[in-house]
Coordinates of C-alpha atoms in Angstrom, one line a residue:
M1 CA 0.0 0.0 0.0
A2 CA 2.8 2.4 1.0
K3 CA 4.6 1.6 -2.3
L4 CA 1.4 2.4 -4.3
I5 CA 1.0 5.8 -2.5
F6 CA 4.6 6.6 -3.2
T7 CA 4.2 5.8 -6.9
V8 CA 1.1 8.0 -7.1
I9 CA 3.0 10.9 -5.4
L10 CA 5.8 10.5 -7.9
L11 CA 3.4 10.5 -10.9
V12 CA 1.6 13.7 -9.6
S13 CA 4.9 15.4 -9.0
Y14 CA 6.1 14.5 -12.5
S15 CA 2.9 15.8 -14.0
L16 CA 3.2 19.1 -12.2
T17 CA 6.8 19.5 -13.2
A18 CA 6.0 18.7 -16.8
A19 CA 3.2 21.2 -16.8
Q20 CA 5.8 23.9 -15.9
E21 CA 8.0 23.0 -18.8
L22 CA 7.7 22.7 -22.6
N23 CA 8.5 19.3 -24.2
N24 CA 11.0 19.1 -27.0
L25 CA 8.4 19.3 -29.8
E26 CA 6.9 22.5 -28.2
I27 CA 10.3 24.0 -27.7
K28 CA 11.1 23.4 -31.4
Q29 CA 7.8 25.1 -32.3
T30 CA 8.6 28.2 -30.3
R31 CA 12.2 28.4 -31.7
S32 CA 10.9 28.1 -35.2
I33 CA 8.4 30.9 -34.6
Q34 CA 11.1 33.1 -33.1
E35 CA 13.2 32.7 -36.3
Q36 CA 10.3 33.1 -38.7
L37 CA 9.3 36.4 -37.1
I38 CA 12.4 37.8 -38.9
S39 CA 12.4 35.7 -42.1
N40 CA 8.7 34.9 -42.6
P41 CA 6.6 37.0 -40.2
E42 CA 3.2 36.1 -41.6
K43 CA 3.9 32.4 -41.2
A44 CA 5.2 33.1 -37.7
Y45 CA 2.0 35.0 -36.8
S46 CA -0.2 32.1 -38.0
E47 CA 1.8 29.5 -36.0
A48 CA 1.9 31.7 -32.9
L49 CA -1.9 32.3 -33.1
E50 CA -2.4 28.5 -33.3
I51 CA -0.4 27.7 -30.2
S52 CA -2.0 30.7 -28.3
K53 CA -5.1 28.5 -28.3
S54 CA -3.3 25.5 -26.8
K55 CA -4.7 23.7 -23.8
N56 CA -1.1 23.7 -22.4
E57 CA -1.0 27.0 -20.4
L58 CA 2.7 27.5 -20.8
L59 CA 2.6 26.9 -24.5
R60 CA -0.4 29.2 -24.8
F61 CA 1.6 32.0 -23.0
H62 CA 4.4 31.6 -25.5
G63 CA 2.0 31.8 -28.4
N64 CA 0.5 35.0 -27.0
Y65 CA 4.0 36.5 -26.5
Y66 CA 5.0 35.9 -30.1
V67 CA 1.7 37.3 -31.4
A68 CA 2.5 40.5 -29.5
N69 CA 6.0 40.3 -30.9
Y70 CA 4.6 40.2 -34.4
Y71 CA 2.7 43.4 -33.9
Y72 CA 5.8 45.0 -32.4
N73 CA 7.8 44.2 -35.5
K74 CA 4.9 45.6 -37.6
S75 CA 5.3 48.9 -35.7
E76 CA 1.8 48.5 -34.1
L77 CA 3.4 49.4 -30.8
I78 CA 0.2 50.4 -28.9
Y79 CA -1.6 47.2 -29.8
S80 CA 1.5 45.1 -29.0
K81 CA 1.7 46.9 -25.6
K82 CA -2.0 46.0 -24.9
L83 CA -1.4 42.3 -25.7
L84 CA 1.8 42.2 -23.5
L85 CA 0.0 43.8 -20.5
Q86 CA -2.8 41.3 -20.8
L87 CA -0.3 38.5 -21.0
I88 CA 1.7 39.7 -17.9
D89 CA -1.6 39.8 -16.0
S90 CA -2.4 36.2 -17.1
I91 CA 1.1 35.0 -16.2
E92 CA 0.9 36.5 -12.7
K93 CA -2.5 35.0 -12.1
S94 CA -1.5 31.5 -13.4
N95 CA -0.6 28.5 -11.4
L96 CA 3.0 28.7 -12.4
P97 CA 5.3 28.9 -9.3
K98 CA 6.8 32.4 -9.3
S99 CA 10.2 30.9 -8.5
S100 CA 10.2 28.6 -11.5
K101 CA 12.4 29.2 -14.5
A102 CA 9.4 29.0 -16.8
Y103 CA 7.6 31.8 -14.9
Q104 CA 10.8 34.0 -14.7
D105 CA 11.7 33.5 -18.4
L106 CA 8.2 34.3 -19.6
L107 CA 7.8 37.4 -17.5
G108 CA 11.3 38.5 -18.4
M109 CA 10.6 38.2 -22.1
C110 CA 7.4 40.3 -21.7
I111 CA 9.0 43.0 -19.6
N112 CA 11.9 43.2 -22.1
K113 CA 9.6 43.9 -25.0
L114 CA 7.4 46.2 -23.0
F115 CA 10.5 48.2 -22.0
Y116 CA 11.5 48.8 -25.7
I117 CA 8.0 49.7 -26.7
H118 CA 8.0 52.6 -24.1
K119 CA 11.5 53.5 -25.0
N120 CA 10.7 53.7 -28.7
L121 CA 7.6 55.8 -27.9
G122 CA 9.8 58.2 -25.9
E123 CA 8.1 57.3 -22.6
Y124 CA 11.3 56.7 -20.7
D125 CA 9.7 57.0 -17.2
R126 CA 7.3 54.2 -18.1
A127 CA 10.1 52.1 -19.4
L128 CA 12.0 52.5 -16.2
F129 CA 8.8 51.9 -14.1
Y130 CA 8.4 48.4 -15.6
L131 CA 12.2 47.8 -15.4
N132 CA 12.3 48.6 -11.7
K133 CA 9.0 46.9 -10.9
Y134 CA 10.1 43.6 -12.4
K135 CA 13.8 43.8 -11.8
T136 CA 14.0 40.4 -10.2
S137 CA 12.5 38.8 -13.4
V138 CA 15.0 40.6 -15.7
P139 CA 18.5 39.0 -16.0
D140 CA 21.4 41.2 -15.0
N141 CA 22.8 41.5 -18.5
H142 CA 19.4 42.6 -19.8
F143 CA 18.9 45.1 -17.0
N144 CA 22.3 46.6 -17.7
E145 CA 21.5 46.9 -21.4
Q146 CA 18.1 48.4 -20.8
Y147 CA 19.2 50.8 -18.1
G148 CA 22.1 51.8 -20.4
A149 CA 19.7 52.5 -23.3
I150 CA 17.7 54.9 -21.1
K151 CA 20.9 56.7 -19.9
V152 CA 22.0 57.1 -23.6
A153 CA 18.5 58.4 -24.5
M154 CA 18.7 61.0 -21.6
G155 CA 22.2 62.2 -22.7
D156 CA 24.4 60.3 -20.1
Y157 CA 26.6 58.7 -22.7
V158 CA 29.6 57.7 -20.6
D159 CA 27.6 55.6 -18.1
G160 CA 25.1 54.5 -20.7
I161 CA 27.7 53.1 -23.1
A162 CA 29.6 51.5 -20.1
L163 CA 26.3 49.7 -19.1
L164 CA 25.7 48.6 -22.7
K165 CA 29.2 47.1 -22.9
R166 CA 28.7 45.4 -19.5
G167 CA 25.5 43.9 -20.8
L168 CA 27.4 42.6 -23.8
Q169 CA 30.2 41.2 -21.7
T170 CA 27.9 39.5 -19.2
T171 CA 25.7 37.9 -21.8
P172 CA 26.6 34.2 -22.0
H173 CA 27.5 32.6 -25.3
L174 CA 24.6 30.1 -24.9
K175 CA 25.1 26.5 -25.6
L176 CA 22.5 25.5 -28.3
G177 CA 19.5 23.8 -26.8
V178 CA 16.6 22.0 -28.3
G179 CA 15.5 23.7 -31.5
E180 CA 18.0 26.5 -31.2
K181 CA 20.1 27.7 -34.1
K182 CA 23.5 29.4 -33.9
T183 CA 22.2 32.2 -36.2
M184 CA 19.7 33.4 -33.5
N185 CA 22.4 33.4 -30.9
N186 CA 24.5 35.5 -33.3
K187 CA 21.6 37.9 -33.8
L188 CA 21.4 38.4 -30.1
F189 CA 25.0 39.7 -30.0
A190 CA 24.6 41.6 -33.3
D191 CA 21.7 43.6 -31.7
K192 CA 23.9 44.5 -28.8
Y193 CA 26.7 45.6 -31.1
N194 CA 24.3 47.8 -33.0
S195 CA 23.0 49.4 -29.8
I196 CA 26.5 50.4 -28.8
G197 CA 27.1 51.8 -32.3
D198 CA 24.0 53.9 -32.1
A199 CA 25.1 55.2 -28.6
Y200 CA 28.5 56.2 -30.0
Q201 CA 26.7 58.2 -32.8
A202 CA 24.7 60.0 -30.2
Y203 CA 27.8 60.6 -28.1
Y204 CA 29.4 62.3 -31.2
L205 CA 26.6 64.8 -31.3
Q206 CA 27.5 65.9 -27.8
S207 CA 31.3 65.8 -28.1
K208 CA 31.9 66.4 -31.8
K209 CA 34.8 63.9 -31.5
T210 CA 35.1 61.9 -34.7
I211 CA 36.7 59.0 -32.9
F212 CA 33.2 58.1 -31.6
L213 CA 31.9 57.8 -35.2
D214 CA 34.8 55.4 -35.9
S215 CA 33.8 53.4 -32.8
A216 CA 30.2 53.4 -34.0
N217 CA 31.2 52.1 -37.5
Y218 CA 33.4 49.4 -35.8
Y219 CA 30.4 48.0 -33.9
F220 CA 28.1 48.3 -36.9
N221 CA 30.5 46.3 -39.1
A222 CA 31.0 43.7 -36.3
A223 CA 27.2 43.3 -36.0
A224 CA 26.8 42.8 -39.8
A225 CA 29.7 40.3 -39.9
L226 CA 28.0 38.2 -37.3
M227 CA 24.8 38.1 -39.2
L228 CA 26.4 37.5 -42.6
K229 CA 28.7 34.8 -41.3
D230 CA 26.0 32.3 -41.6
N231 CA 24.2 34.1 -44.5
F232 CA 21.3 34.9 -42.1
Y233 CA 18.8 37.4 -43.7
P234 CA 21.7 39.0 -45.7
E235 CA 19.6 41.4 -47.7
Y236 CA 18.1 43.2 -44.7
T237 CA 21.4 43.0 -42.8
N238 CA 23.3 44.8 -45.6
A239 CA 20.5 47.4 -45.9
L240 CA 20.7 48.2 -42.2
L241 CA 24.5 48.4 -42.4
R242 CA 24.4 50.9 -45.2
M243 CA 21.8 53.0 -43.4
R244 CA 23.9 53.2 -40.3
L245 CA 27.1 54.0 -42.2
A246 CA 25.2 56.6 -44.1
K247 CA 24.2 58.3 -40.9
S248 CA 27.9 58.4 -39.7
A249 CA 28.9 59.9 -43.0
A250 CA 26.2 62.6 -42.7
L251 CA 27.4 63.3 -39.1
K252 CA 30.9 63.9 -40.5
G253 CA 29.4 66.4 -43.0
N254 CA 30.0 64.2 -46.0
Y255 CA 26.4 64.4 -47.4
T256 CA 27.3 63.3 -50.9
Q257 CA 28.7 60.0 -49.6
S258 CA 25.9 59.6 -47.2
L259 CA 23.2 60.1 -49.9
S260 CA 25.0 57.6 -52.1
L261 CA 24.7 55.0 -49.3
Y262 CA 21.1 55.8 -48.6
K263 CA 20.3 55.5 -52.3
E264 CA 21.5 51.9 -52.2
R265 CA 18.1 51.1 -50.6
K266 CA 16.9 50.3 -54.2
K267 CA 19.1 47.1 -54.0
Y268 CA 17.1 45.9 -50.9
P269 CA 13.4 45.8 -51.5
V270 CA 13.0 43.9 -48.2
I271 CA 13.2 47.4 -46.6
K272 CA 9.5 47.9 -47.6
D273 CA 8.5 45.2 -45.1
N274 CA 9.7 47.2 -42.2
L275 CA 8.0 50.6 -41.9
R276 CA 10.4 52.0 -39.2
T277 CA 13.4 51.2 -41.4
Q278 CA 11.8 53.0 -44.3
Q279 CA 11.3 56.0 -42.1
L280 CA 15.0 56.2 -41.2
F281 CA 16.0 55.9 -44.8
D282 CA 13.5 58.6 -45.8
L283 CA 14.6 61.0 -43.0
G284 CA 18.3 60.4 -43.8
M285 CA 17.8 61.2 -47.4
G286 CA 15.7 64.3 -46.5
D287 CA 18.6 65.5 -44.3
C288 CA 21.1 65.0 -47.1
F289 CA 19.0 66.7 -49.8
Y290 CA 18.5 69.7 -47.4
H291 CA 22.2 70.1 -46.9
L292 CA 22.9 69.7 -50.6
K293 CA 20.4 72.5 -51.3
Q294 CA 17.9 70.3 -53.0
S295 CA 14.8 71.6 -51.2
D296 CA 12.1 69.8 -53.2
S297 CA 13.6 66.4 -52.7
A298 CA 14.2 67.1 -49.0
I299 CA 10.6 68.1 -48.5
F300 CA 9.4 65.0 -50.5
Y301 CA 11.3 62.5 -48.2
C302 CA 10.4 64.4 -45.0
K303 CA 6.8 64.2 -45.9
K304 CA 7.1 60.5 -46.4
Y305 CA 8.6 60.2 -42.9
V306 CA 5.7 62.3 -41.4
E307 CA 3.1 60.1 -43.2
N308 CA 4.5 56.9 -41.8
Y309 CA 4.9 58.5 -38.3
E310 CA 1.1 58.6 -38.1
I311 CA 1.3 54.8 -38.2
T312 CA 4.4 54.0 -36.1
K313 CA 4.5 57.0 -33.7
V314 CA 8.3 56.6 -33.6
S315 CA 10.1 58.9 -32.8
K316 CA 9.2 62.4 -31.7
E317 CA 12.8 63.6 -31.9
N318 CA 13.0 62.5 -35.6
L319 CA 9.6 64.0 -36.3
L320 CA 10.9 67.3 -35.0
M321 CA 13.9 67.0 -37.3
A322 CA 11.6 66.4 -40.3
Y323 CA 9.5 69.4 -39.3
N324 CA 12.6 71.6 -39.0
I325 CA 14.0 70.5 -42.4
M326 CA 10.6 71.4 -44.0
T327 CA 10.5 74.7 -42.2
Q328 CA 13.9 75.7 -43.5
C329 CA 13.2 74.4 -47.0
Y330 CA 9.9 76.2 -47.4
N331 CA 11.5 79.4 -46.0
E332 CA 14.3 79.1 -48.7
K333 CA 11.6 78.6 -51.3
K334 CA 9.8 81.8 -50.0
D335 CA 6.7 79.7 -49.2
T336 CA 5.9 81.6 -46.0
K337 CA 2.6 79.9 -45.5
N338 CA 4.1 76.4 -45.2
A339 CA 7.2 77.7 -43.4
Y340 CA 5.0 79.3 -40.8
R341 CA 2.9 76.1 -40.6
Y342 CA 5.9 73.8 -39.9
A343 CA 7.6 76.3 -37.6
N344 CA 4.4 76.2 -35.4
K345 CA 4.4 72.4 -35.5
S346 CA 8.1 72.4 -34.4
L347 CA 7.4 74.6 -31.4
E348 CA 4.4 72.6 -30.3
L349 CA 6.4 69.3 -30.6
I350 CA 9.3 70.8 -28.6
Q351 CA 6.9 71.4 -25.7
S352 CA 5.9 67.8 -25.9
I353 CA 9.4 66.5 -26.0
E354 CA 10.6 68.8 -23.2
G355 CA 7.9 67.1 -21.1
I356 CA 9.4 63.7 -21.8
K357 CA 13.1 64.5 -21.2
S358 CA 14.8 67.7 -20.4
K359 CA 18.5 66.9 -20.3
S360 CA 19.2 66.1 -24.0
L361 CA 17.7 65.1 -27.3
N362 CA 19.1 62.3 -29.5
F363 CA 18.8 63.8 -32.9
L364 CA 20.0 62.2 -36.2
H365 CA 22.0 65.3 -37.0
N366 CA 23.2 68.6 -35.5
Y367 CA 19.8 70.1 -34.8
D368 CA 20.0 71.9 -31.5
L369 CA 16.8 72.5 -29.7
S370 CA 17.5 76.2 -28.9
I371 CA 18.4 76.8 -32.6
I372 CA 15.1 75.2 -33.8
K373 CA 13.2 77.4 -31.3
K374 CA 15.0 80.5 -32.5
E375 CA 14.6 79.8 -36.2
S376 CA 10.9 78.8 -35.9
N377 CA 10.1 81.9 -33.9
Q378 CA 11.9 84.1 -36.5
I379 CA 9.9 82.6 -39.3
I380 CA 6.7 83.1 -37.4
A381 CA 7.6 86.7 -36.6
S382 CA 8.5 87.4 -40.3
K383 CA 5.1 86.1 -41.3
N384 CA 3.6 89.2 -39.5
Y385 CA 0.0 88.2 -39.9
F386 CA -1.3 90.4 -37.2
K387 CA -0.5 94.1 -36.8
M388 CA -1.7 95.4 -33.4
S389 CA -2.6 99.0 -32.8
L390 CA -1.2 101.0 -29.9
L391 CA -4.6 100.7 -28.1
G392 CA -4.6 96.9 -28.6
I393 CA -1.1 96.7 -27.2
S394 CA -2.1 98.9 -24.2
I395 CA -5.1 96.6 -23.5
I396 CA -2.9 93.5 -23.6
L397 CA -0.3 95.1 -21.3
L398 CA -3.1 96.0 -18.8
L399 CA -4.4 92.4 -18.9
V400 CA -0.9 91.0 -18.5
S401 CA -0.4 93.3 -15.5
I402 CA -3.6 92.1 -13.9
G403 CA -2.8 88.5 -14.7
F404 CA 0.7 88.9 -13.3
Y405 CA -0.7 90.3 -10.0
Y406 CA -3.1 87.3 -9.5
Y407 CA -0.4 84.9 -10.7
Y408 CA 2.0 86.3 -8.1
K409 CA -0.6 86.1 -5.4
L410 CA -1.5 82.5 -6.3
Q411 CA 2.2 81.5 -6.4
K412 CA 2.8 83.0 -3.0
E413 CA -0.1 81.0 -1.5
K414 CA 1.2 77.8 -3.2
Q415 CA 4.7 78.5 -1.8
I416 CA 3.3 78.8 1.8
R417 CA 1.4 75.5 1.3
F418 CA 4.6 73.9 0.0
L419 CA 6.7 75.0 2.9
K420 CA 4.0 73.8 5.3
I421 CA 4.1 70.4 3.7
I422 CA 7.9 70.1 4.0
E423 CA 7.7 71.2 7.6
N424 CA 5.1 68.6 8.4
L425 CA 7.2 65.9 6.6
K426 CA 10.2 66.8 8.8
E427 CA 8.0 66.6 11.9
S428 CA 6.6 63.3 10.9
K429 CA 10.2 61.8 10.9
T430 CA 10.1 61.9 14.7
T431 CA 6.5 60.8 15.1
D432 CA 4.3 58.0 13.9
T433 CA 3.9 58.9 10.2
H434 CA 1.0 56.5 9.8
N435 CA -1.1 57.7 12.7
L436 CA -4.1 59.2 11.1
H437 CA -6.4 58.1 13.9
S438 CA -8.0 60.9 15.9
N439 CA -6.7 61.3 19.4
S440 CA -8.9 64.2 20.2
T441 CA -10.3 64.6 23.7
E442 CA -13.4 66.5 22.4
E443 CA -16.7 65.0 23.2
L444 CA -17.7 62.5 20.5
P445 CA -21.2 61.3 19.6
K446 CA -22.4 58.3 21.4
Q447 CA -20.7 55.2 20.0
L448 CA -22.6 52.2 18.9
I449 CA -19.6 49.8 19.1
D450 CA -17.7 48.9 22.3
E451 CA -14.2 49.9 23.3
E452 CA -12.7 46.5 22.8
L453 CA -13.8 46.4 19.2
I454 CA -12.5 49.9 18.6
E455 CA -9.1 48.9 19.9
K456 CA -9.1 45.8 17.8
I457 CA -10.0 47.8 14.6
A458 CA -7.4 50.4 15.4
I459 CA -4.6 47.8 15.9
G460 CA -5.7 46.1 12.6
L461 CA -5.6 49.4 10.7
K462 CA -2.2 50.2 12.1
K463 CA -0.8 46.9 10.8
L464 CA -2.3 47.5 7.4
E465 CA -0.8 51.0 7.3
Q466 CA 2.7 49.7 8.3
K467 CA 2.4 47.2 5.4
E468 CA 1.3 50.0 3.1
A469 CA -1.7 48.0 2.1
F470 CA -3.5 51.2 1.1
L471 CA -1.4 51.2 -2.1
N472 CA -3.4 48.2 -3.3
P473 CA -6.2 49.3 -5.8
N474 CA -8.5 46.8 -3.9
F475 CA -8.1 48.8 -0.6
K476 CA -11.9 49.1 -0.2
L477 CA -14.1 49.1 2.9
A478 CA -15.0 45.4 2.4
F479 CA -11.3 44.4 1.9
V480 CA -10.2 46.2 5.0
A481 CA -13.1 44.9 7.1
K482 CA -12.0 41.4 6.2
K483 CA -8.4 42.1 7.1
V484 CA -9.3 43.4 10.5
N485 CA -11.8 40.7 11.2
T486 CA -15.0 42.8 11.4
N487 CA -17.8 43.7 9.1
T488 CA -18.3 46.8 7.0
A489 CA -21.0 48.3 9.2
Y490 CA -18.8 48.3 12.3
L491 CA -15.8 49.5 10.3
S492 CA -17.9 52.4 8.8
Q493 CA -19.1 53.4 12.2
Y494 CA -15.5 53.3 13.5
F495 CA -14.4 55.8 10.8
N496 CA -17.5 58.1 11.1
Q497 CA -17.7 58.2 14.9
T498 CA -14.3 57.3 16.3
I499 CA -11.9 59.1 14.0
Q500 CA -14.5 61.4 12.5
K501 CA -13.7 60.9 8.8
T502 CA -15.0 58.8 6.0
F503 CA -13.1 55.7 4.8
S504 CA -12.5 57.5 1.5
E505 CA -10.9 60.5 3.3
Y506 CA -8.8 58.1 5.4
T507 CA -7.5 56.3 2.3
Q508 CA -6.8 59.6 0.4
E509 CA -4.8 60.9 3.3
L510 CA -2.6 57.8 3.5
R511 CA -1.9 57.7 -0.2
V512 CA -1.2 61.4 -0.6
Q513 CA 1.1 61.3 2.5
Y514 CA 2.9 58.4 0.9
V515 CA 3.4 60.3 -2.3
L516 CA 4.6 63.5 -0.5
Q517 CA 7.1 61.6 1.5
K518 CA 8.4 59.5 -1.4
L519 CA 8.8 62.5 -3.7
N520 CA 10.7 64.3 -1.0
D521 CA 13.0 61.3 -0.2
A522 CA 13.5 59.7 -3.7
P523 CA 14.5 62.0 -6.6
Y524 CA 14.0 59.2 -9.2
F525 CA 10.3 59.1 -8.3
R526 CA 9.9 62.7 -9.5
K527 CA 10.7 61.5 -13.0
Y528 CA 7.6 59.3 -13.1
T529 CA 4.5 60.5 -15.1
L530 CA 1.5 61.4 -13.0
Q531 CA -0.2 58.2 -14.4
A532 CA 2.7 56.1 -13.1
I533 CA 2.5 57.7 -9.7
A534 CA -1.3 57.3 -9.6
E535 CA -1.0 53.6 -10.4
E536 CA 1.7 53.1 -7.7
V537 CA -0.7 54.4 -5.0
G538 CA -3.7 52.5 -6.2
Y539 CA -5.5 54.9 -8.6
K540 CA -6.4 53.8 -12.1
D541 CA -6.0 57.2 -13.7
A542 CA -3.9 60.4 -13.2
K543 CA -7.0 62.6 -13.2
T544 CA -8.4 61.1 -10.0
F545 CA -5.0 61.2 -8.3
V546 CA -4.5 64.9 -9.2
R547 CA -7.9 65.8 -7.9
V548 CA -7.3 64.0 -4.6
F549 CA -3.8 65.5 -4.3
K550 CA -5.1 69.0 -4.8
K551 CA -7.9 68.4 -2.3
Q552 CA -5.5 67.2 0.4
T553 CA -2.6 69.7 -0.2
G554 CA -4.0 72.7 -2.0
I555 CA -1.3 72.5 -4.7
S556 CA -0.9 70.3 -7.8
P557 CA 1.6 67.4 -7.9
N558 CA 3.5 69.1 -10.7
Y559 CA 4.0 72.2 -8.6
Y560 CA 5.2 70.2 -5.6
I561 CA 7.7 68.2 -7.8
E562 CA 9.0 71.4 -9.4
K563 CA 9.5 73.1 -6.1
L564 CA 11.3 70.0 -4.7
E565 CA 13.6 70.0 -7.8
N566 CA 14.4 73.7 -7.3
T567 CA 14.9 73.3 -3.6
N568 CA 17.3 70.2 -3.7

């Protein structure tokens, strides 16, 4: 009998383990899809869609991941992001043990792709948010690579390139497993070489040292050599190499050579299958034609870039470059209407970009933000559509004066509130920062619950506050009642009668206090979008969070963050 029980236990254990791993046939399926996403994307999509309906949960997850990957490669980033977020939610709710390799690998793959979606969209704070949130699921070499990519995008080239190189050095030269091909392993390293090359081109823009362009070309050639070694996707590999070398030539000021390389796109029709690659060729050619004084051709290619941007939404910096080229070209052609139009578009886009990152912009060529502003404003001024009379100017000056007075008054009130918050935060360091329960000795209404229950609820709430359970979106009255072992009726009475505030007010105070303290103590938290901050403290949208924050503090989150930045 004992032997039979032991056998059953072994069989159950084996079944559970097998459910957490793919068999050899399934592994070969996923490896094949991974390769075909590059060489035959439509076939890859069809096969990924098929296994996404599998009864095997783990195989189904892999299918969903490769479907999202397909849309990523098709430049449908928003839809790809939606699929990935749904998949991450499913993985986290699955029966897969969180410590298992299958769970960690799947989650790591999803976060890696989600990171690059936000990076490509210019949403660096969101990219970092997911990277930090799931850091334990991201291998160290991937973390270094992704963190380095953000640093490069924000203008910190020295540390960024160092991290990219560290990611390259710490990536193991994997032994080929079931269904794996050497070419896919080579592609992994080729992508890393190209990332370092791109970083060196960006570094050149800041330093103007041509040695960095030589370094960039070295890594580009090394990446291409790896791919061509096994004749893997040679047409597209050669096309990308020429595009990158053309950019380096343009950065050196050799626009004739650069244009010659860009024109070689005709040899590689496969470019048409990748919209983002088409965009880079179009913008590069527009840049060359502009500097070679061929305005009509420059406008033609920049317009092609803008048309495709409406589909890809990548990238705002390059879109600004296209707008600026068209502004200058139309101005040279004396087409003041279109020059004015694109100058305005440039200024509007600059405001959007400045909201994303303020330290630096990674342009394709030497387009300085301040120069674009100056040139755009000059063109708008020269248009001179509106001539104001002296009376009109006087009225405007009067309105401005009145507006300034009220603005100054409002700012002074905000400053007082800000200083009061900082003072309270300092005081809270020496007291119980979570004690939001009233200790007032004023006469309270007659209570309907006994003292023992009051004490029990108070202790339970204190424990939840210490665990920061209020950050959970599910922190509702019923949730809390269950946690403190009472019912919602008694808990509601406790808030209304004992501490004299509603449960909603209590929750809002805890969350806003948490945000105030974290923004004060952690400078990196100030880089998050309001949506990211809202989600961290349990709100679904930024609008609700901003309303609650203003209600609690009398100032907006943006004002508070700005004052902290200026104070520190």
